[in-house]
Amino acid sequence: MNKEKENKTMPHTEGQPIVVFENVTKDYPGGVNALHDVSFRVFSGEFISLVGSSGAGKSTLLKLIYAEEIPTAGTIYFKGRPIKDINRKHLPFFRRNIGTIFQDYKLLPQKTAFENIAYALEVDGRSAKEIREEVGELLEIVGLGGKGEKFPRELSGGEQQRVAIARALIHHPQIICADEPTGNLDPVSTKEITDLLLEINSYGTTVIVATHKKEVVDQLGKRVISLIDGRLRHDEAKGKYNIKL
Amino acid sequence: MQRTLKLWRTFKEGMTNFRRNGWLSLATIIILSLSLFIISLAGLITVGTRLIVSNLENRISITVSFNPDVNEGRILEIKQYLERAREIASIEYVSRDQALDVFLENNGSDPIIRQAIDEIGENPLLASLVIHAKQQSDYQKISTFLEASPYRTDINRINFEKNRKIFERLKHIGATTRKFGLAVGGAFGLIAILITFNTIRITIYSHRQEFEIMRLVGASNLYVRMPYIFEGILYGIFAGVTAVILVALSAYGLSGYTEGAFPQGNIFQVFTAYLPTIAVSTICLGIFLGVISSFIAIHRYLKA
């Protein structure tokens, strides 16, 4: 068995996988090959670091999970069902199963922290009382108890990311996809956000974090999937950041 | 129940966006107001011109003067005979004495005229029938009809020929004004609509990243779209009201120059008379433009 094959061995095989990539390729118009023949499985409760340099395909891989992009070839399964079979009209409902976090936070600038989180419940038609209670509770969990009425521009980067995490958690998603969640943060905030994601994971939520911060990945000591030029190079149960610049 | 709740929420969100995007909302309303103002003013001018033409048309009549030896009974008999014609709207009998009274009222202050009347010693004016036709084109028919009637020997003169040129000129002015009004109004309207659409498109463009975020957190396209539709309605209402105020101010400013040109008086009085129609149509047009522009502008960001 060669080394590359050894590295691609599934590190976790217990239970039903929540996400399965089966020979997934993604090409963008203009001949850009973002992912090439990628296969792996994600099991419930896992914490995965998705590593790779810029342009390696990390963001594309996450976008494919929350159906922002569709694969050019191959199939992605979410809880056993091919994502491509989901009717476009049902995408909003599907996405409520997945929490998304971004490097640039992607908060609605005209809404307060409270309203940003509440929006995800409002679209679901939840009652005002429920929304008040749940959002208040989540703001406490992410450490923003007294800052619900602040607008994103009035919050620090770390605080904005906490709001984004709270919003991602509001539907009690089975999986969180975080795309460079600490990319814009200082080391202290990076540590706080990473700890928060670990805490969320400890309650059973699957977390996939795309990052190129070596120190974060190495400290975690969790499963690491490495992408190089759109190809899956390593998949280790307790991995380290192994991308050489 | 859930639908009502969602509708209410999107409405509330539209209101909040409108308030929080204060400057952007204001700029959009100003542009939309100006567009509506141009369209409404073009409309008012077209209606005003039509009123002027029809006012002048109503003032036109054929005067049939009778020989001095034709008595009043005979003239009234002719009047009754004419009243049976479908083309005639009204006939007014003016006796020789009434004609003189009107003449003196208009010209009596001129000492030369008064002296001339005194020297003649009797009423030189003829009794007449003043005929108003239902339509301008009917005057020719009435004139021909009278000339061929058994009463033609009683008739001294019919002043239709004198008025004929005025009729034709008015007809021409009326038709030209209508065409010109439609063309200018249409062109300005189109420009105004394009400017409005582009302004709202820019407003929506500034929110394009928010649509992606909203959809990522599970909002349906309709839920994303609705607040912007409500915002479009608000733009329309505010811009419509502003445009009506601007038209009112313009009409008021022009009132001095248009005194007596309309049956209602001046252009401001025309505006007042048509206020409900102008207000409702301007506001409705504003809402329509606001909503349709928002709808089209947002559509491209929700396609994927």
Coordinates of C-alpha atoms in Angstrom, one line a residue, chain A residues 66 68 88 92 95-96 102 106-111 115 119-120 122-128 131 151 167 171, chain B residues 2 5-6 9 13 16-17 20-21 207 210-221 223-224 302-304:
Chain A
Y66 CA -24.5 23.8 1.5
E68 CA -24.3 27.0 -3.2
R88 CA -34.4 24.3 -5.9
P92 CA -33.9 27.2 1.8
R95 CA -29.9 25.0 4.3
R96 CA -31.5 25.2 7.7
F102 CA -17.5 33.0 6.8
K106 CA -21.5 38.0 6.2
L107 CA -23.7 39.8 8.6
L108 CA -26.6 42.0 7.4
P109 CA -25.2 45.5 8.0
Q110 CA -28.6 47.2 8.5
K111 CA -29.6 44.8 11.2
E115 CA -31.9 41.0 14.3
Y119 CA -33.6 36.6 10.9
A120 CA -32.8 33.0 10.5
E122 CA -38.1 34.7 11.2
V123 CA -37.7 33.1 7.8
D124 CA -38.9 29.9 9.4
G125 CA -42.0 31.6 10.7
R126 CA -41.2 31.1 14.3
S127 CA -43.2 33.2 16.9
A128 CA -41.8 36.4 18.3
I131 CA -37.3 34.1 18.7
F151 CA -25.0 47.0 14.7
R167 CA -26.7 32.7 13.7
H171 CA -31.5 26.2 13.7
Chain B
Q2 CA -47.6 31.6 9.1
L5 CA -46.8 36.4 10.0
K6 CA -44.2 36.2 7.2
R9 CA -42.4 40.5 9.0
E13 CA -38.5 44.8 7.4
T16 CA -37.1 49.3 8.8
N17 CA -34.8 49.2 5.7
R20 CA -32.3 52.8 8.1
N21 CA -31.2 53.5 4.6
H207 CA -27.8 45.3 -1.2
E210 CA -27.3 40.7 1.6
F211 CA -29.5 38.6 -0.7
E212 CA -26.8 35.9 -0.7
I213 CA -26.6 36.0 3.1
M214 CA -30.4 35.9 3.5
R215 CA -30.6 32.9 1.2
L216 CA -27.8 31.2 3.0
V217 CA -29.6 31.5 6.3
G218 CA -32.6 29.8 4.8
A219 CA -34.7 32.6 3.4
S220 CA -36.8 31.8 0.3
N221 CA -36.6 34.0 -2.7
Y223 CA -39.0 36.2 1.6
V224 CA -35.9 38.0 0.4
L302 CA -32.2 35.7 -7.0
K303 CA -31.9 33.6 -10.2
A304 CA -29.2 31.3 -9.0

